[in-house]
Structures are given as C-alpha cells and as structure tokens.
Amino acid sequence: TSAEDSHRRLVLAALLQHALVLRDERQVALAVERRALSQRLAAASEKRRKAGGVPELDVALATLQERRDASSETASKGALDADKLALLSLLGLSPQNPLVVGTLVPTGEPPTLAVLLRELAQRTDVRAAAASVDAAKARLSRERAGKWPTISVLAQYERDDRANIGLLGVAIPIPVLNANRANVATAEAEVGAASARLTASRADAEGQLKVLYARYQSTKTAVEALAPAAGIAKQAVDLSTRAYELGESDLGTVLLARREALEAQVALLEAEHAHATAKIELLVAAGRIPQ
C-alpha cells in the first residue's frame, strides 16, 4: 500500500542519514588524530630548530600543517553537527544533546541473492499487484457465471369437468447464450492487464535486487582491499613522526607519509560508507531492517 511504501522510504532515508552521521564522526576522529600528530610535529621542529638541527623552514612548514589540520577538524565537526540535526529532524527528536550510536556498516550478512529473489512475493508492490490480479480473476468468475441464462421450469395442474389438465413448460430468456458477453470480455481484459502489471512489478523488483546485490558485493570487496593499506599507512605515519622527534628523519619524509596515510584513510572511510549505503538499500528493498 501507499502507506507502507511511505514508511519504507522514511525508514530508508533515516538509515542512510544515520550512516552519514556515523561517517562524519569517523571523519572527526581522524581529523582530531591528524591534528594531534601535527602538533607533535610542530613541537618537535621547534625543539630541533633551537638545537640547531633543522632550519626555520621546518618550523614554518610544520606550523602551517598544524593550522591546516585545525581547520580541517573544525570543518569536519561542522559537517557532523549539520548532518546530525538533519537526522534528528527526520526522526522528530529534540536537537538537545543528541547521541548517535551504532556501527557505520550494519552488522551481519544479508541473505544470498537466491533467497532474496524467492522472497520477492512479500514486497509491498508485488503484493499489491498480485492482489489486483486476484480481484480481477474474481470479477471474471462472476461475469462468466452470469453469462448463462436462468432457465425456469413451469408446472400447472387443473381439473375441469372431470378432466385432469396438466401443463409443463420451460422458460428461457433471449438471447439464450452469451447474455453477458460484453462484461465477460471487459473482465478478461482486466485480468490480462493486472497480470501484465504483476509481471512488470516482479521484473522490476528482481532487477532492483540484482543491481543492489551487485553493488553490495563490489563495495564489500573494495573495503576488504583497502583495509590493510590504511592500517599500514597509519603505522608509517606514527613511525616517521617518532623518527623526526628523535632527529632520525627529515620533515619531508614525515609529510609524505602523512599524505599517503591521509589518502588511504579517506579512501577506506568512503569505501565503508559506500558499502554501508549499498547494504542498507539492499536490506530495505528486501523488506528487512538493518541492525
């Protein structure tokens, strides 16, 4: 029904917005972490400059990086606040001290595509189309039953002048056959149209599920491929920053490691968000609520 469809769309919008907020929170956490590292880098460069180990340029570059990271942190927090307010508005909740919990990618694995396709008959749009077919067939049955004439048997008995008189007859309306031909033809056309709509609805639902399932699998593969690289990149940043603090590395090496790590972390987070979106859309389309 339209009410069920509206409810499903609202649930989908809320779940997608919730995933966006969780992604924003991860972005804020990464921004805070990067700023803390840049503050360490700026302090180390100043210490090494005073010791005569590095030029003034190192201090300027490290300070510039720290300020850029501070700006990025502020922007990330602003995006989080805006998306959180949008989520609360969707849910009709108060914006005071909002707390959003959960994991970016919903837990658990969805059923296989074969299982989801077998469950297509439970979708709202498919159920509605199937109900239309049933209603059209019921009307056709009634119209077909009404095309046959009602035959009446007449009997009469009289006694007149000691004579027994009996009459027996059959009353048949004209036309004898196909008295309801037009209505039957109309009902048959309605059955055909309703059946065509049901076939189209099933085909559309099947195509949608196949597309969503393919997207779910591709985004899952992307996350699995990027996860190890992001961890290695973060470790490289920690090691290079520590080496710079100890005077065992130059600033260029640290900044290069930071840039590579940032790209890897952003790529992983975006891949996880894309995977979360694909998984949510797949589950909702299949009539399931993500956990």
PDB file of C-alpha atoms in Angstrom:
ATOM      1  CA  THR A   1       0.000   0.000   0.000  1.00  0.00           C
ATOM      2  CA  SER A   2       0.997   3.640  -0.323  1.00  0.00           C
ATOM      3  CA  ALA A   3       1.243   3.924   3.465  1.00  0.00           C
ATOM      4  CA  GLU A   4       3.690   1.015   3.608  1.00  0.00           C
ATOM      5  CA  ASP A   5       5.727   2.498   0.763  1.00  0.00           C
ATOM      6  CA  SER A   6       5.891   5.859   2.522  1.00  0.00           C
ATOM      7  CA  HIS A   7       7.005   4.172   5.729  1.00  0.00           C
ATOM      8  CA  ARG A   8       9.681   2.210   3.867  1.00  0.00           C
ATOM      9  CA  ARG A   9      11.005   5.374   2.209  1.00  0.00           C
ATOM     10  CA  LEU A  10      11.125   7.153   5.563  1.00  0.00           C
ATOM     11  CA  VAL A  11      12.991   4.256   7.180  1.00  0.00           C
ATOM     12  CA  LEU A  12      15.476   4.171   4.300  1.00  0.00           C
ATOM     13  CA  ALA A  13      16.092   7.923   4.498  1.00  0.00           C
ATOM     14  CA  ALA A  14      16.645   7.750   8.271  1.00  0.00           C
ATOM     15  CA  LEU A  15      19.036   4.797   7.995  1.00  0.00           C
ATOM     16  CA  LEU A  16      21.063   6.462   5.242  1.00  0.00           C
ATOM     17  CA  GLN A  17      21.254   9.694   7.230  1.00  0.00           C
ATOM     18  CA  HIS A  18      22.314   7.713  10.300  1.00  0.00           C
ATOM     19  CA  ALA A  19      25.134   6.153   8.273  1.00  0.00           C
ATOM     20  CA  LEU A  20      26.170   9.617   7.102  1.00  0.00           C
ATOM     21  CA  VAL A  21      26.383  10.835  10.703  1.00  0.00           C
ATOM     22  CA  LEU A  22      28.488   7.832  11.695  1.00  0.00           C
ATOM     23  CA  ARG A  23      30.800   8.531   8.758  1.00  0.00           C
ATOM     24  CA  ASP A  24      31.081  12.158   9.892  1.00  0.00           C
ATOM     25  CA  GLU A  25      32.005  11.014  13.396  1.00  0.00           C
ATOM     26  CA  ARG A  26      34.780   8.878  11.938  1.00  0.00           C
ATOM     27  CA  GLN A  27      35.984  11.855   9.920  1.00  0.00           C
ATOM     28  CA  VAL A  28      36.083  13.999  13.043  1.00  0.00           C
ATOM     29  CA  ALA A  29      38.058  11.314  14.887  1.00  0.00           C
ATOM     30  CA  LEU A  30      40.572  11.148  12.026  1.00  0.00           C
ATOM     31  CA  ALA A  31      40.830  14.947  11.941  1.00  0.00           C
ATOM     32  CA  VAL A  32      41.482  15.095  15.690  1.00  0.00           C
ATOM     33  CA  GLU A  33      44.123  12.393  15.369  1.00  0.00           C
ATOM     34  CA  ARG A  34      45.840  14.184  12.482  1.00  0.00           C
ATOM     35  CA  ARG A  35      45.875  17.474  14.361  1.00  0.00           C
ATOM     36  CA  ALA A  36      47.407  15.826  17.417  1.00  0.00           C
ATOM     37  CA  LEU A  37      50.185  14.419  15.220  1.00  0.00           C
ATOM     38  CA  SER A  38      50.774  17.782  13.558  1.00  0.00           C
ATOM     39  CA  GLN A  39      51.038  19.431  16.981  1.00  0.00           C
ATOM     40  CA  ARG A  40      53.684  16.881  17.914  1.00  0.00           C
ATOM     41  CA  LEU A  41      55.443  17.593  14.641  1.00  0.00           C
ATOM     42  CA  ALA A  42      55.370  21.358  15.195  1.00  0.00           C
ATOM     43  CA  ALA A  43      56.717  20.982  18.738  1.00  0.00           C
ATOM     44  CA  ALA A  44      59.478  18.658  17.544  1.00  0.00           C
ATOM     45  CA  SER A  45      60.505  21.013  14.740  1.00  0.00           C
ATOM     46  CA  GLU A  46      60.731  23.936  17.154  1.00  0.00           C
ATOM     47  CA  LYS A  47      62.803  21.860  19.557  1.00  0.00           C
ATOM     48  CA  ARG A  48      65.168  20.741  16.806  1.00  0.00           C
ATOM     49  CA  ARG A  49      65.463  24.298  15.459  1.00  0.00           C
ATOM     50  CA  LYS A  50      66.537  25.560  18.853  1.00  0.00           C
ATOM     51  CA  ALA A  51      69.110  22.796  18.953  1.00  0.00           C
ATOM     52  CA  GLY A  52      70.353  23.860  15.526  1.00  0.00           C
ATOM     53  CA  GLY A  53      69.278  20.620  13.908  1.00  0.00           C
ATOM     54  CA  VAL A  54      66.778  21.972  11.361  1.00  0.00           C
ATOM     55  CA  PRO A  55      66.214  25.306   9.600  1.00  0.00           C
ATOM     56  CA  GLU A  56      63.443  27.787  10.308  1.00  0.00           C
ATOM     57  CA  LEU A  57      61.640  26.474   7.229  1.00  0.00           C
ATOM     58  CA  ASP A  58      60.853  23.227   9.035  1.00  0.00           C
ATOM     59  CA  VAL A  59      59.124  25.134  11.801  1.00  0.00           C
ATOM     60  CA  ALA A  60      57.102  27.169   9.305  1.00  0.00           C
ATOM     61  CA  LEU A  61      56.006  24.100   7.357  1.00  0.00           C
ATOM     62  CA  ALA A  62      55.113  22.155  10.494  1.00  0.00           C
ATOM     63  CA  THR A  63      53.142  25.111  11.856  1.00  0.00           C
ATOM     64  CA  LEU A  64      51.311  25.515   8.545  1.00  0.00           C
ATOM     65  CA  GLN A  65      50.393  21.836   8.588  1.00  0.00           C
ATOM     66  CA  GLU A  66      49.069  22.127  12.134  1.00  0.00           C
ATOM     67  CA  ARG A  67      46.858  25.071  11.185  1.00  0.00           C
ATOM     68  CA  ARG A  68      45.536  23.251   8.130  1.00  0.00           C
ATOM     69  CA  ASP A  69      44.701  20.256  10.296  1.00  0.00           C
ATOM     70  CA  ALA A  70      42.960  22.529  12.807  1.00  0.00           C
ATOM     71  CA  SER A  71      40.844  23.999  10.001  1.00  0.00           C
ATOM     72  CA  SER A  72      40.020  20.508   8.735  1.00  0.00           C
ATOM     73  CA  GLU A  73      38.955  19.454  12.222  1.00  0.00           C
ATOM     74  CA  THR A  74      36.632  22.452  12.536  1.00  0.00           C
ATOM     75  CA  ALA A  75      35.079  21.758   9.134  1.00  0.00           C
ATOM     76  CA  SER A  76      34.554  18.088   9.995  1.00  0.00           C
ATOM     77  CA  LYS A  77      32.803  18.984  13.232  1.00  0.00           C
ATOM     78  CA  GLY A  78      30.560  21.449  11.401  1.00  0.00           C
ATOM     79  CA  ALA A  79      29.547  18.812   8.859  1.00  0.00           C
ATOM     80  CA  LEU A  80      28.814  16.374  11.685  1.00  0.00           C
ATOM     81  CA  ASP A  81      26.590  18.868  13.502  1.00  0.00           C
ATOM     82  CA  ALA A  82      24.634  19.655  10.326  1.00  0.00           C
ATOM     83  CA  ASP A  83      24.076  16.018   9.394  1.00  0.00           C
ATOM     84  CA  LYS A  84      23.144  15.142  12.959  1.00  0.00           C
ATOM     85  CA  LEU A  85      20.480  17.861  13.011  1.00  0.00           C
ATOM     86  CA  ALA A  86      19.119  16.534   9.720  1.00  0.00           C
ATOM     87  CA  LEU A  87      18.877  13.040  11.230  1.00  0.00           C
ATOM     88  CA  LEU A  88      17.101  14.272  14.341  1.00  0.00           C
ATOM     89  CA  SER A  89      14.689  16.230  12.163  1.00  0.00           C
ATOM     90  CA  LEU A  90      13.869  13.081  10.185  1.00  0.00           C
ATOM     91  CA  LEU A  91      13.220  11.210  13.416  1.00  0.00           C
ATOM     92  CA  GLY A  92      11.305  14.066  15.019  1.00  0.00           C
ATOM     93  CA  LEU A  93      13.676  14.198  18.004  1.00  0.00           C
ATOM     94  CA  SER A  94      14.955  17.123  20.040  1.00  0.00           C
ATOM     95  CA  PRO A  95      18.366  18.501  18.969  1.00  0.00           C
ATOM     96  CA  GLN A  96      19.453  18.937  22.588  1.00  0.00           C
ATOM     97  CA  ASN A  97      22.473  16.780  23.466  1.00  0.00           C
ATOM     98  CA  PRO A  98      21.913  14.263  20.674  1.00  0.00           C
ATOM     99  CA  LEU A  99      23.715  10.944  20.971  1.00  0.00           C
ATOM    100  CA  VAL A 100      24.070   8.808  17.861  1.00  0.00           C
ATOM    101  CA  VAL A 101      25.350   5.260  18.310  1.00  0.00           C
ATOM    102  CA  GLY A 102      25.929   2.304  16.044  1.00  0.00           C
ATOM    103  CA  THR A 103      28.406   0.970  13.537  1.00  0.00           C
ATOM    104  CA  LEU A 104      28.881   2.520  10.113  1.00  0.00           C
ATOM    105  CA  VAL A 105      28.363  -0.777   8.284  1.00  0.00           C
ATOM    106  CA  PRO A 106      25.342  -2.698   9.687  1.00  0.00           C
ATOM    107  CA  THR A 107      26.283  -5.972  11.326  1.00  0.00           C
ATOM    108  CA  GLY A 108      25.521  -9.364   9.854  1.00  0.00           C
ATOM    109  CA  GLU A 109      25.417 -10.569   6.290  1.00  0.00           C
ATOM    110  CA  PRO A 110      22.315 -10.265   4.094  1.00  0.00           C
ATOM    111  CA  PRO A 111      20.745 -13.434   2.681  1.00  0.00           C
ATOM    112  CA  THR A 112      22.033 -14.742  -0.618  1.00  0.00           C
ATOM    113  CA  LEU A 113      20.604 -13.323  -3.822  1.00  0.00           C
ATOM    114  CA  ALA A 114      18.715 -16.574  -4.445  1.00  0.00           C
ATOM    115  CA  VAL A 115      16.949 -16.269  -1.076  1.00  0.00           C
ATOM    116  CA  LEU A 116      16.109 -12.614  -1.652  1.00  0.00           C
ATOM    117  CA  LEU A 117      14.624 -13.390  -5.056  1.00  0.00           C
ATOM    118  CA  ARG A 118      12.455 -16.142  -3.569  1.00  0.00           C
ATOM    119  CA  GLU A 119      11.090 -13.614  -1.082  1.00  0.00           C
ATOM    120  CA  LEU A 120      10.024 -11.143  -3.769  1.00  0.00           C
ATOM    121  CA  ALA A 121       6.368 -12.073  -3.314  1.00  0.00           C
ATOM    122  CA  GLN A 122       6.437 -10.429   0.127  1.00  0.00           C
ATOM    123  CA  ARG A 123       7.345  -6.993  -1.208  1.00  0.00           C
ATOM    124  CA  THR A 124       4.614  -4.388  -0.891  1.00  0.00           C
ATOM    125  CA  ASP A 125       4.488  -3.508  -4.580  1.00  0.00           C
ATOM    126  CA  VAL A 126       4.427  -7.149  -5.655  1.00  0.00           C
ATOM    127  CA  ARG A 127       1.728  -8.000  -3.094  1.00  0.00           C
ATOM    128  CA  ALA A 128      -0.402  -5.109  -4.331  1.00  0.00           C
ATOM    129  CA  ALA A 129      -0.040  -6.229  -7.952  1.00  0.00           C
ATOM    130  CA  ALA A 130      -0.888  -9.830  -7.007  1.00  0.00           C
ATOM    131  CA  ALA A 131      -3.975  -8.642  -5.118  1.00  0.00           C
ATOM    132  CA  SER A 132      -5.119  -6.772  -8.240  1.00  0.00           C
ATOM    133  CA  VAL A 133      -4.824  -9.986 -10.260  1.00  0.00           C
ATOM    134  CA  ASP A 134      -6.860 -11.911  -7.686  1.00  0.00           C
ATOM    135  CA  ALA A 135      -9.567  -9.228  -7.689  1.00  0.00           C
ATOM    136  CA  ALA A 136      -9.723  -9.204 -11.495  1.00  0.00           C
ATOM    137  CA  LYS A 137      -9.985 -13.002 -11.632  1.00  0.00           C
ATOM    138  CA  ALA A 138     -12.775 -12.974  -9.045  1.00  0.00           C
ATOM    139  CA  ARG A 139     -14.753 -10.489 -11.131  1.00  0.00           C
ATOM    140  CA  LEU A 140     -14.181 -12.571 -14.265  1.00  0.00           C
ATOM    141  CA  SER A 141     -15.567 -15.636 -12.489  1.00  0.00           C
ATOM    142  CA  ARG A 142     -18.683 -13.706 -11.504  1.00  0.00           C
ATOM    143  CA  GLU A 143     -19.197 -12.375 -15.018  1.00  0.00           C
ATOM    144  CA  ARG A 144     -18.743 -15.809 -16.566  1.00  0.00           C
ATOM    145  CA  ALA A 145     -21.276 -17.251 -14.162  1.00  0.00           C
ATOM    146  CA  GLY A 146     -23.711 -14.545 -15.236  1.00  0.00           C
ATOM    147  CA  LYS A 147     -23.475 -15.231 -18.975  1.00  0.00           C
ATOM    148  CA  TRP A 148     -25.628 -18.380 -18.789  1.00  0.00           C
ATOM    149  CA  PRO A 149     -29.387 -17.790 -18.867  1.00  0.00           C
ATOM    150  CA  THR A 150     -31.580 -18.630 -15.931  1.00  0.00           C
ATOM    151  CA  ILE A 151     -33.905 -21.459 -17.047  1.00  0.00           C
ATOM    152  CA  SER A 152     -37.237 -21.668 -15.259  1.00  0.00           C
ATOM    153  CA  VAL A 153     -39.399 -24.810 -15.177  1.00  0.00           C
ATOM    154  CA  LEU A 154     -43.144 -24.151 -15.106  1.00  0.00           C
ATOM    155  CA  ALA A 155     -45.768 -26.694 -13.972  1.00  0.00           C
ATOM    156  CA  GLN A 156     -49.514 -26.325 -13.643  1.00  0.00           C
ATOM    157  CA  TYR A 157     -52.356 -28.726 -12.851  1.00  0.00           C
ATOM    158  CA  GLU A 158     -56.109 -28.159 -13.263  1.00  0.00           C
ATOM    159  CA  ARG A 159     -59.231 -30.279 -13.061  1.00  0.00           C
ATOM    160  CA  ASP A 160     -62.091 -29.216 -15.293  1.00  0.00           C
ATOM    161  CA  ASP A 161     -65.299 -31.144 -15.986  1.00  0.00           C
ATOM    162  CA  ARG A 162     -63.873 -34.293 -14.543  1.00  0.00           C
ATOM    163  CA  ALA A 163     -60.793 -33.910 -16.707  1.00  0.00           C
ATOM    164  CA  ASN A 164     -57.271 -33.639 -15.381  1.00  0.00           C
ATOM    165  CA  ILE A 165     -55.268 -30.962 -17.139  1.00  0.00           C
ATOM    166  CA  GLY A 166     -51.540 -30.685 -16.604  1.00  0.00           C
ATOM    167  CA  LEU A 167     -49.159 -28.107 -18.077  1.00  0.00           C
ATOM    168  CA  LEU A 168     -45.383 -28.355 -18.077  1.00  0.00           C
ATOM    169  CA  GLY A 169     -43.086 -25.778 -19.638  1.00  0.00           C
ATOM    170  CA  VAL A 170     -39.622 -24.263 -19.678  1.00  0.00           C
ATOM    171  CA  ALA A 171     -38.942 -20.508 -19.685  1.00  0.00           C
ATOM    172  CA  ILE A 172     -35.669 -19.493 -21.397  1.00  0.00           C
ATOM    173  CA  PRO A 173     -34.748 -15.796 -21.785  1.00  0.00           C
ATOM    174  CA  ILE A 174     -33.481 -14.473 -25.118  1.00  0.00           C
ATOM    175  CA  PRO A 175     -30.644 -14.376 -26.110  1.00  0.00           C
ATOM    176  CA  VAL A 176     -30.076 -17.922 -24.971  1.00  0.00           C
ATOM    177  CA  LEU A 177     -26.257 -17.814 -24.911  1.00  0.00           C
ATOM    178  CA  ASN A 178     -23.653 -15.104 -24.217  1.00  0.00           C
ATOM    179  CA  ALA A 179     -26.123 -12.890 -22.475  1.00  0.00           C
ATOM    180  CA  ASN A 180     -23.201 -11.229 -20.607  1.00  0.00           C
ATOM    181  CA  ARG A 181     -20.608 -11.227 -23.394  1.00  0.00           C
ATOM    182  CA  ALA A 182     -19.515  -7.581 -23.047  1.00  0.00           C
ATOM    183  CA  ASN A 183     -18.932  -7.776 -19.297  1.00  0.00           C
ATOM    184  CA  VAL A 184     -17.013 -11.044 -19.648  1.00  0.00           C
ATOM    185  CA  ALA A 185     -14.754  -9.526 -22.310  1.00  0.00           C
ATOM    186  CA  THR A 186     -14.100  -6.496 -20.111  1.00  0.00           C
ATOM    187  CA  ALA A 187     -13.274  -8.692 -17.123  1.00  0.00           C
ATOM    188  CA  GLU A 188     -10.920 -10.818 -19.231  1.00  0.00           C
ATOM    189  CA  ALA A 189      -9.116  -7.669 -20.376  1.00  0.00           C
ATOM    190  CA  GLU A 190      -8.772  -6.536 -16.763  1.00  0.00           C
ATOM    191  CA  VAL A 191      -7.235  -9.888 -15.820  1.00  0.00           C
ATOM    192  CA  GLY A 192      -4.749  -9.569 -18.662  1.00  0.00           C
ATOM    193  CA  ALA A 193      -3.810  -6.022 -17.675  1.00  0.00           C
ATOM    194  CA  ALA A 194      -3.451  -6.927 -13.989  1.00  0.00           C
ATOM    195  CA  SER A 195      -1.326  -9.965 -14.861  1.00  0.00           C
ATOM    196  CA  ALA A 196       0.912  -7.779 -17.031  1.00  0.00           C
ATOM    197  CA  ARG A 197       1.325  -5.314 -14.165  1.00  0.00           C
ATOM    198  CA  LEU A 198       2.229  -8.160 -11.810  1.00  0.00           C
ATOM    199  CA  THR A 199       4.827  -9.483 -14.253  1.00  0.00           C
ATOM    200  CA  ALA A 200       6.298  -5.998 -14.670  1.00  0.00           C
ATOM    201  CA  SER A 201       6.331  -5.445 -10.903  1.00  0.00           C
ATOM    202  CA  ARG A 202       8.147  -8.722 -10.307  1.00  0.00           C
ATOM    203  CA  ALA A 203      10.646  -7.990 -13.086  1.00  0.00           C
ATOM    204  CA  ASP A 204      11.303  -4.504 -11.709  1.00  0.00           C
ATOM    205  CA  ALA A 205      11.767  -5.808  -8.168  1.00  0.00           C
ATOM    206  CA  GLU A 206      14.050  -8.603  -9.369  1.00  0.00           C
ATOM    207  CA  GLY A 207      16.154  -6.195 -11.411  1.00  0.00           C
ATOM    208  CA  GLN A 208      16.431  -3.779  -8.500  1.00  0.00           C
ATOM    209  CA  LEU A 209      17.568  -6.512  -6.120  1.00  0.00           C
ATOM    210  CA  LYS A 210      20.162  -7.796  -8.582  1.00  0.00           C
ATOM    211  CA  VAL A 211      21.626  -4.308  -9.036  1.00  0.00           C
ATOM    212  CA  LEU A 212      21.688  -3.635  -5.290  1.00  0.00           C
ATOM    213  CA  TYR A 213      23.235  -7.017  -4.543  1.00  0.00           C
ATOM    214  CA  ALA A 214      25.960  -6.467  -7.153  1.00  0.00           C
ATOM    215  CA  ARG A 215      26.702  -3.052  -5.638  1.00  0.00           C
ATOM    216  CA  TYR A 216      26.806  -4.587  -2.164  1.00  0.00           C
ATOM    217  CA  GLN A 217      29.343  -7.193  -3.269  1.00  0.00           C
ATOM    218  CA  SER A 218      31.552  -4.706  -5.129  1.00  0.00           C
ATOM    219  CA  THR A 219      31.683  -2.255  -2.217  1.00  0.00           C
ATOM    220  CA  LYS A 220      32.438  -5.089   0.190  1.00  0.00           C
ATOM    221  CA  THR A 221      35.371  -6.147  -2.000  1.00  0.00           C
ATOM    222  CA  ALA A 222      36.646  -2.560  -2.066  1.00  0.00           C
ATOM    223  CA  VAL A 223      36.580  -2.313   1.735  1.00  0.00           C
ATOM    224  CA  GLU A 224      38.416  -5.607   2.123  1.00  0.00           C
ATOM    225  CA  ALA A 225      41.102  -4.443  -0.321  1.00  0.00           C
ATOM    226  CA  LEU A 226      41.627  -1.020   1.282  1.00  0.00           C
ATOM    227  CA  ALA A 227      41.570  -2.005   4.962  1.00  0.00           C
ATOM    228  CA  PRO A 228      45.135  -3.411   5.161  1.00  0.00           C
ATOM    229  CA  ALA A 229      46.649  -0.433   3.311  1.00  0.00           C
ATOM    230  CA  ALA A 230      45.047   2.074   5.679  1.00  0.00           C
ATOM    231  CA  GLY A 231      46.473   0.277   8.706  1.00  0.00           C
ATOM    232  CA  ILE A 232      49.965   0.140   7.223  1.00  0.00           C
ATOM    233  CA  ALA A 233      49.829   3.830   6.262  1.00  0.00           C
ATOM    234  CA  LYS A 234      48.878   4.858   9.802  1.00  0.00           C
ATOM    235  CA  GLN A 235      51.745   2.818  11.200  1.00  0.00           C
ATOM    236  CA  ALA A 236      54.130   4.533   8.773  1.00  0.00           C
ATOM    237  CA  VAL A 237      52.969   7.961   9.987  1.00  0.00           C
ATOM    238  CA  ASP A 238      53.498   7.025  13.631  1.00  0.00           C
ATOM    239  CA  LEU A 239      56.981   5.680  12.907  1.00  0.00           C
ATOM    240  CA  SER A 240      58.055   8.640  10.771  1.00  0.00           C
ATOM    241  CA  THR A 241      56.744  11.160  13.302  1.00  0.00           C
ATOM    242  CA  ARG A 242      58.593   9.424  16.105  1.00  0.00           C
ATOM    243  CA  ALA A 243      61.741   9.272  13.993  1.00  0.00           C
ATOM    244  CA  TYR A 244      61.521  13.019  13.351  1.00  0.00           C
ATOM    245  CA  GLU A 245      61.109  13.712  17.054  1.00  0.00           C
ATOM    246  CA  LEU A 246      64.275  11.712  17.701  1.00  0.00           C
ATOM    247  CA  GLY A 247      66.163  13.512  14.950  1.00  0.00           C
ATOM    248  CA  GLU A 248      66.403  10.384  12.816  1.00  0.00           C
ATOM    249  CA  SER A 249      64.247  11.591   9.908  1.00  0.00           C
ATOM    250  CA  ASP A 250      63.605  14.754   7.919  1.00  0.00           C
ATOM    251  CA  LEU A 251      60.363  16.721   7.672  1.00  0.00           C
ATOM    252  CA  GLY A 252      59.790  15.828   4.023  1.00  0.00           C
ATOM    253  CA  THR A 253      59.620  12.133   4.854  1.00  0.00           C
ATOM    254  CA  VAL A 254      57.075  12.753   7.590  1.00  0.00           C
ATOM    255  CA  LEU A 255      54.857  14.951   5.407  1.00  0.00           C
ATOM    256  CA  LEU A 256      54.968  12.404   2.585  1.00  0.00           C
ATOM    257  CA  ALA A 257      53.949   9.618   4.955  1.00  0.00           C
ATOM    258  CA  ARG A 258      51.128  11.793   6.321  1.00  0.00           C
ATOM    259  CA  ARG A 259      49.819  12.499   2.829  1.00  0.00           C
ATOM    260  CA  GLU A 260      49.831   8.828   1.873  1.00  0.00           C
ATOM    261  CA  ALA A 261      48.154   7.882   5.137  1.00  0.00           C
ATOM    262  CA  LEU A 262      45.504  10.563   4.719  1.00  0.00           C
ATOM    263  CA  GLU A 263      44.648   9.355   1.228  1.00  0.00           C
ATOM    264  CA  ALA A 264      44.440   5.749   2.430  1.00  0.00           C
ATOM    265  CA  GLN A 265      42.269   6.634   5.439  1.00  0.00           C
ATOM    266  CA  VAL A 266      39.901   8.779   3.386  1.00  0.00           C
ATOM    267  CA  ALA A 267      39.624   6.098   0.696  1.00  0.00           C
ATOM    268  CA  LEU A 268      38.814   3.441   3.296  1.00  0.00           C
ATOM    269  CA  LEU A 269      36.230   5.593   5.057  1.00  0.00           C
ATOM    270  CA  GLU A 270      34.499   6.488   1.796  1.00  0.00           C
ATOM    271  CA  ALA A 271      34.533   2.821   0.758  1.00  0.00           C
ATOM    272  CA  GLU A 272      32.985   1.808   4.092  1.00  0.00           C
ATOM    273  CA  HIS A 273      30.316   4.478   3.741  1.00  0.00           C
ATOM    274  CA  ALA A 274      29.534   3.335   0.193  1.00  0.00           C
ATOM    275  CA  HIS A 275      29.330  -0.251   1.443  1.00  0.00           C
ATOM    276  CA  ALA A 276      27.045   0.766   4.303  1.00  0.00           C
ATOM    277  CA  THR A 277      24.763   2.616   1.878  1.00  0.00           C
ATOM    278  CA  ALA A 278      24.623  -0.349  -0.503  1.00  0.00           C
ATOM    279  CA  LYS A 279      23.895  -2.780   2.327  1.00  0.00           C
ATOM    280  CA  ILE A 280      21.151  -0.604   3.803  1.00  0.00           C
ATOM    281  CA  GLU A 281      19.469  -0.106   0.433  1.00  0.00           C
ATOM    282  CA  LEU A 282      19.635  -3.842  -0.289  1.00  0.00           C
ATOM    283  CA  LEU A 283      18.143  -4.872   3.041  1.00  0.00           C
ATOM    284  CA  VAL A 284      15.364  -2.284   2.954  1.00  0.00           C
ATOM    285  CA  ALA A 285      14.489  -3.200  -0.643  1.00  0.00           C
ATOM    286  CA  ALA A 286      14.247  -6.823   0.513  1.00  0.00           C
ATOM    287  CA  GLY A 287      11.893  -5.836   3.328  1.00  0.00           C
ATOM    288  CA  ARG A 288      14.453  -6.231   6.119  1.00  0.00           C
ATOM    289  CA  ILE A 289      15.606  -3.708   8.712  1.00  0.00           C
ATOM    290  CA  PRO A 290      19.412  -3.430   9.130  1.00  0.00           C
ATOM    291  CA  GLN A 291      20.763  -3.963  12.624  1.00  0.00           C
TER     292      GLN A 291
END
